[in-house]
Amino acid sequence: MKVLILGDVFGRTGRRMVEQNIDTLRAKYAPDFMIANSENITGGKWPIEKHVLFMKELGFDVLTGGNHVFSNFKDSGDIFSDPLSIQIRPANYSEHQDYPIPGKGWKIIEKNGQKLLVINIMSGTFMNDSVDNPFQSIEKILSGITEKFDAIVVDFHRETTAELVNMAYFLDGKVSVVYGTHTHVQTNDERIFPKGTGMITDLGMTGPLWSSIGHTFESRLPKLLTGTKLFGPKAEQVVGEGVLTGIFVEIQAGKCVYIEKIRIQE
Ligand SMILES: [Fe+2]
């Protein structure tokens, strides 16, 4: 099974980079499945319904998310409730029977006789949301699986690098690929762990190149200079030259046999 996975698609420039490069990427890699992280796809925030459909029309099978989940909730249409929606959100929110969390944390896709499971989890470290322990959560999810899958792919949305590499060790042999999203900077550590789990600490961002991980420097720098939000205008997305990042993986009998970083810069 061949899978193309793109890092956090950010705003208008991110969408344009996907649209302009997807045919070339498909011709080069002939992926059976395509996945992207979409939590910044609408002006840096969670997707509105229109942008989920945009990615679906380009051929994406699953969109994963992260800490911006529900930030555009009023404009999200049916993306959390429609069983055909390709958008998922982190699986390890603290569910309470009186306060059910909309959406699903994983998705199963079957195509051409191949069955893929994509799971989205998130860390609570340096994030605004508190979530259940991601290591214990993914262990619980995996131990509850009774179906057989040709591949299991995990998007672990987190801030720290150590969490991802420990997760790769923890999941080695249990999932096909685990990768990090959220920091928007592609790491140079892609590899296959001894029991067959492919990993990369961060996929990187598909969005504006000359930006503060997607936003204008003018809107981000004052807070970093002064340590207060007093001078920081509202975060504003950059529209301009773009970069597209991700990975291409090949999976055989549930194990990753090939992993390649992708980076296209304008
Ligand atoms: Fe994020």
Short mmCIF file of C-alpha atoms and ligand atoms in Angstrom, two decimals:
data_model
loop_
_atom_site.label_atom_id
_atom_site.label_comp_id
_atom_site.label_asym_id
_atom_site.label_seq_id
_atom_site.Cartn_x
_atom_site.Cartn_y
_atom_site.Cartn_z
CA MET A 1 0.00 0.00 0.00
CA LYS A 2 1.27 3.45 -0.93
CA VAL A 3 0.21 6.44 1.18
CA LEU A 4 0.85 10.15 0.64
CA ILE A 5 0.58 12.27 3.80
CA LEU A 6 0.78 16.08 3.85
CA GLY A 7 1.73 18.26 6.82
CA ASP A 8 -0.55 20.90 8.30
CA VAL A 9 -2.23 22.75 5.43
CA PHE A 10 -2.29 26.42 6.44
CA GLY A 11 -4.82 28.89 5.03
CA ARG A 12 -5.16 30.10 1.48
CA THR A 13 -1.51 29.56 0.52
CA GLY A 14 -1.61 26.01 1.90
CA ARG A 15 -4.72 25.18 -0.12
CA ARG A 16 -3.16 26.66 -3.26
CA MET A 17 0.04 24.61 -2.75
CA VAL A 18 -2.00 21.43 -2.45
CA GLU A 19 -4.12 22.23 -5.50
CA GLN A 20 -1.12 23.20 -7.67
CA ASN A 21 1.08 20.22 -6.74
CA ILE A 22 -1.32 17.34 -6.22
CA ASP A 23 -1.29 16.12 -9.85
CA THR A 24 2.52 16.02 -9.92
CA LEU A 25 2.62 14.19 -6.59
CA ARG A 26 0.03 11.66 -7.72
CA ALA A 27 1.91 11.05 -10.97
CA LYS A 28 5.18 10.56 -9.11
CA TYR A 29 4.02 8.38 -6.22
CA ALA A 30 0.73 6.78 -7.40
CA PRO A 31 -0.65 6.71 -3.84
CA ASP A 32 -3.51 4.34 -2.94
CA PHE A 33 -4.55 6.68 -0.11
CA MET A 34 -4.00 10.37 0.65
CA ILE A 35 -4.11 11.98 4.10
CA ALA A 36 -3.49 15.57 5.26
CA ASN A 37 -3.64 17.48 8.52
CA SER A 38 -6.22 20.23 8.04
CA GLU A 39 -6.44 21.92 11.41
CA ASN A 40 -5.11 25.24 10.04
CA ILE A 41 -6.70 25.09 6.61
CA THR A 42 -9.24 27.90 7.09
CA GLY A 43 -7.27 31.09 7.75
CA GLY A 44 -5.01 29.20 10.19
CA LYS A 45 -7.90 27.64 12.07
CA TRP A 46 -10.09 24.56 11.90
CA PRO A 47 -11.77 23.86 8.52
CA ILE A 48 -15.10 25.15 7.53
CA GLU A 49 -17.16 22.61 5.59
CA LYS A 50 -16.22 24.12 2.21
CA HIS A 51 -12.52 23.42 2.77
CA VAL A 52 -13.10 19.82 3.84
CA LEU A 53 -15.03 19.29 0.61
CA PHE A 54 -12.23 21.03 -1.33
CA MET A 55 -9.73 18.45 -0.07
CA LYS A 56 -12.16 15.58 -0.67
CA GLU A 57 -12.59 16.70 -4.27
CA LEU A 58 -8.81 16.70 -4.72
CA GLY A 59 -8.88 13.03 -3.72
CA PHE A 60 -7.97 13.08 -0.03
CA ASP A 61 -9.34 10.16 2.00
CA VAL A 62 -8.84 11.44 5.55
CA LEU A 63 -8.12 14.82 7.18
CA THR A 64 -6.72 14.82 10.70
CA GLY A 65 -6.75 17.67 13.20
CA GLY A 66 -5.43 18.98 16.49
CA ASN A 67 -5.79 21.71 19.07
CA HIS A 68 -7.78 24.07 16.81
CA VAL A 69 -10.65 21.59 16.66
CA PHE A 70 -14.02 23.38 17.04
CA SER A 71 -12.49 26.86 16.54
CA ASN A 72 -14.77 27.37 13.52
CA PHE A 73 -17.48 25.15 14.93
CA LYS A 74 -20.42 27.31 13.84
CA ASP A 75 -19.29 27.09 10.21
CA SER A 76 -18.29 23.44 10.28
CA GLY A 77 -21.60 22.22 8.86
CA ASP A 78 -21.89 18.44 8.96
CA ILE A 79 -18.18 17.65 9.12
CA PHE A 80 -18.44 16.22 12.63
CA SER A 81 -21.75 14.40 12.24
CA ASP A 82 -21.78 13.12 8.63
CA PRO A 83 -20.50 9.50 8.56
CA LEU A 84 -19.09 10.21 5.06
CA SER A 85 -17.07 13.19 6.29
CA ILE A 86 -13.33 12.74 5.80
CA GLN A 87 -12.49 15.03 8.75
CA ILE A 88 -11.52 13.46 12.09
CA ARG A 89 -10.33 15.09 15.35
CA PRO A 90 -8.09 13.97 18.24
CA ALA A 91 -9.48 10.76 19.75
CA ASN A 92 -8.36 11.34 23.34
CA TYR A 93 -10.62 14.15 24.56
CA SER A 94 -12.04 13.52 28.00
CA GLU A 95 -15.50 12.35 27.06
CA HIS A 96 -18.29 12.73 29.59
CA GLN A 97 -21.73 11.23 29.11
CA ASP A 98 -23.39 14.62 29.70
CA TYR A 99 -20.98 16.41 27.34
CA PRO A 100 -20.33 14.25 24.28
CA ILE A 101 -17.54 15.57 22.05
CA PRO A 102 -18.63 15.93 18.40
CA GLY A 103 -16.82 13.97 15.72
CA LYS A 104 -14.68 10.87 15.64
CA GLY A 105 -11.02 10.24 16.42
CA TRP A 106 -10.40 7.62 13.77
CA LYS A 107 -11.59 6.58 10.33
CA ILE A 108 -11.55 3.34 8.35
CA ILE A 109 -11.21 3.54 4.56
CA GLU A 110 -11.54 0.61 2.20
CA LYS A 111 -10.41 0.93 -1.39
CA ASN A 112 -9.38 -1.62 -4.04
CA GLY A 113 -9.46 -4.45 -1.52
CA GLN A 114 -7.21 -2.62 0.96
CA LYS A 115 -8.30 -1.48 4.39
CA LEU A 116 -6.64 1.44 6.17
CA LEU A 117 -7.24 2.75 9.70
CA VAL A 118 -6.23 6.33 10.47
CA ILE A 119 -6.14 7.45 14.12
CA ASN A 120 -5.64 11.02 15.37
CA ILE A 121 -4.36 11.63 18.91
CA MET A 122 -3.06 14.73 20.67
CA SER A 123 -0.81 15.64 23.57
CA GLY A 124 -1.83 18.05 26.32
CA THR A 125 1.76 19.26 26.86
CA PHE A 126 2.10 23.00 26.03
CA MET A 127 -1.41 22.95 24.50
CA ASN A 128 -4.47 24.84 25.70
CA ASP A 129 -6.71 21.78 25.82
CA SER A 130 -6.22 19.04 28.37
CA VAL A 131 -6.67 15.56 26.98
CA ASP A 132 -6.35 12.02 28.27
CA ASN A 133 -2.81 10.64 28.29
CA PRO A 134 -2.04 10.02 24.59
CA PHE A 135 0.10 6.92 25.25
CA GLN A 136 -2.52 5.21 27.37
CA SER A 137 -5.27 6.33 24.99
CA ILE A 138 -3.69 4.90 21.86
CA GLU A 139 -2.90 1.68 23.74
CA LYS A 140 -6.55 1.41 24.72
CA ILE A 141 -7.75 2.13 21.16
CA LEU A 142 -5.39 -0.43 19.61
CA SER A 143 -6.21 -3.13 22.15
CA GLY A 144 -9.92 -2.70 21.34
CA ILE A 145 -9.42 -3.40 17.63
CA THR A 146 -10.79 -6.72 16.47
CA GLU A 147 -10.77 -6.10 12.71
CA LYS A 148 -7.77 -6.80 10.51
CA PHE A 149 -6.25 -3.81 8.71
CA ASP A 150 -3.68 -3.69 5.93
CA ALA A 151 -2.22 -0.58 7.53
CA ILE A 152 -2.66 1.60 10.62
CA VAL A 153 -1.53 5.23 10.44
CA VAL A 154 -1.36 7.55 13.48
CA ASP A 155 -1.20 11.37 13.45
CA PHE A 156 0.15 12.45 16.86
CA HIS A 157 -0.46 16.20 17.22
CA ARG A 158 2.04 17.45 19.78
CA GLU A 159 4.54 20.17 20.62
CA THR A 160 7.59 18.27 21.93
CA THR A 161 9.97 16.10 19.93
CA ALA A 162 10.59 13.58 22.73
CA GLU A 163 6.93 12.62 22.86
CA LEU A 164 6.92 11.60 19.22
CA VAL A 165 10.06 9.48 19.26
CA ASN A 166 8.89 7.75 22.44
CA MET A 167 5.52 7.15 20.80
CA ALA A 168 7.30 5.57 17.80
CA TYR A 169 9.16 3.23 20.16
CA PHE A 170 5.94 2.52 22.10
CA LEU A 171 3.99 1.69 18.93
CA ASP A 172 6.78 -0.10 17.06
CA GLY A 173 5.31 -3.20 15.43
CA LYS A 174 1.77 -2.22 16.43
CA VAL A 175 1.09 0.43 13.78
CA SER A 176 2.49 0.99 10.28
CA VAL A 177 3.35 4.69 10.56
CA VAL A 178 3.28 7.35 13.28
CA TYR A 179 4.12 10.98 12.58
CA GLY A 180 3.98 14.30 14.36
CA THR A 181 2.04 17.37 13.34
CA HIS A 182 1.53 20.85 14.86
CA THR A 183 5.05 22.37 15.05
CA HIS A 184 5.00 23.18 11.30
CA VAL A 185 8.73 22.51 10.89
CA GLN A 186 9.68 19.34 9.01
CA THR A 187 12.22 17.23 10.88
CA ASN A 188 15.09 15.30 9.32
CA ASP A 189 14.67 12.06 11.27
CA GLU A 190 12.37 9.91 9.13
CA ARG A 191 13.15 6.22 9.62
CA ILE A 192 11.71 2.77 10.19
CA PHE A 193 11.91 1.36 13.71
CA PRO A 194 13.15 -2.26 14.11
CA LYS A 195 9.70 -3.88 14.26
CA GLY A 196 8.43 -2.04 11.17
CA THR A 197 6.90 1.26 12.27
CA GLY A 198 7.80 4.21 10.06
CA MET A 199 8.11 7.58 11.80
CA ILE A 200 8.98 11.26 11.45
CA THR A 201 8.88 13.70 14.36
CA ASP A 202 7.09 16.39 12.33
CA LEU A 203 5.70 16.45 8.79
CA GLY A 204 6.09 20.21 8.51
CA MET A 205 3.66 22.78 7.12
CA THR A 206 2.02 23.18 3.75
CA GLY A 207 1.57 26.93 3.74
CA PRO A 208 3.24 30.33 3.43
CA LEU A 209 7.03 30.11 3.43
CA TRP A 210 7.88 33.62 4.67
CA SER A 211 5.79 33.50 7.80
CA SER A 212 5.78 32.80 11.52
CA ILE A 213 4.57 29.20 11.01
CA GLY A 214 1.72 30.57 8.90
CA HIS A 215 1.05 34.00 10.42
CA THR A 216 2.61 37.37 9.62
CA PHE A 217 5.78 38.27 11.52
CA GLU A 218 4.16 41.64 12.33
CA SER A 219 1.35 39.92 14.17
CA ARG A 220 3.58 37.51 16.12
CA LEU A 221 6.83 39.35 16.85
CA PRO A 222 5.52 42.01 19.31
CA LYS A 223 4.46 39.34 21.80
CA LEU A 224 7.83 37.61 21.54
CA LEU A 225 9.66 40.94 21.97
CA THR A 226 7.69 42.11 24.98
CA GLY A 227 6.35 38.92 26.55
CA THR A 228 2.86 40.38 26.61
CA LYS A 229 -0.13 40.29 24.29
CA LEU A 230 -0.47 44.07 24.72
CA PHE A 231 1.17 44.92 21.38
CA GLY A 232 0.23 41.80 19.49
CA PRO A 233 -2.42 42.37 16.85
CA LYS A 234 -4.69 39.48 15.99
CA ALA A 235 -2.87 36.63 14.25
CA GLU A 236 -3.05 37.21 10.53
CA GLN A 237 -2.30 34.68 7.80
CA VAL A 238 0.32 35.29 5.11
CA VAL A 239 -0.55 34.91 1.45
CA GLY A 240 2.49 34.50 -0.75
CA GLU A 241 5.19 32.06 -1.79
CA GLY A 242 4.49 28.63 -0.40
CA VAL A 243 6.02 25.40 0.77
CA LEU A 244 4.49 21.93 0.72
CA THR A 245 5.71 19.22 3.07
CA GLY A 246 4.84 15.64 3.92
CA ILE A 247 5.90 12.04 3.55
CA PHE A 248 5.35 9.18 1.16
CA VAL A 249 5.28 5.68 2.67
CA GLU A 250 5.00 2.15 1.39
CA ILE A 251 3.48 -0.49 3.64
CA GLN A 252 3.60 -4.25 3.22
CA ALA A 253 1.85 -6.72 5.55
CA GLY A 254 1.18 -3.86 7.97
CA LYS A 255 4.84 -2.83 8.19
CA CYS A 256 6.45 0.27 6.73
CA VAL A 257 9.07 -0.73 4.16
CA TYR A 258 9.85 2.71 2.71
CA ILE A 259 9.58 6.30 3.93
CA GLU A 260 10.51 9.45 2.03
CA LYS A 261 10.25 13.11 3.05
CA ILE A 262 8.59 15.49 0.62
CA ARG A 263 9.31 19.22 0.46
CA ILE A 264 8.40 21.52 -2.41
CA GLN A 265 9.36 25.17 -2.04
CA GLU A 266 8.46 28.03 -4.34
FE FE B 1 -1.87 22.48 16.08
#
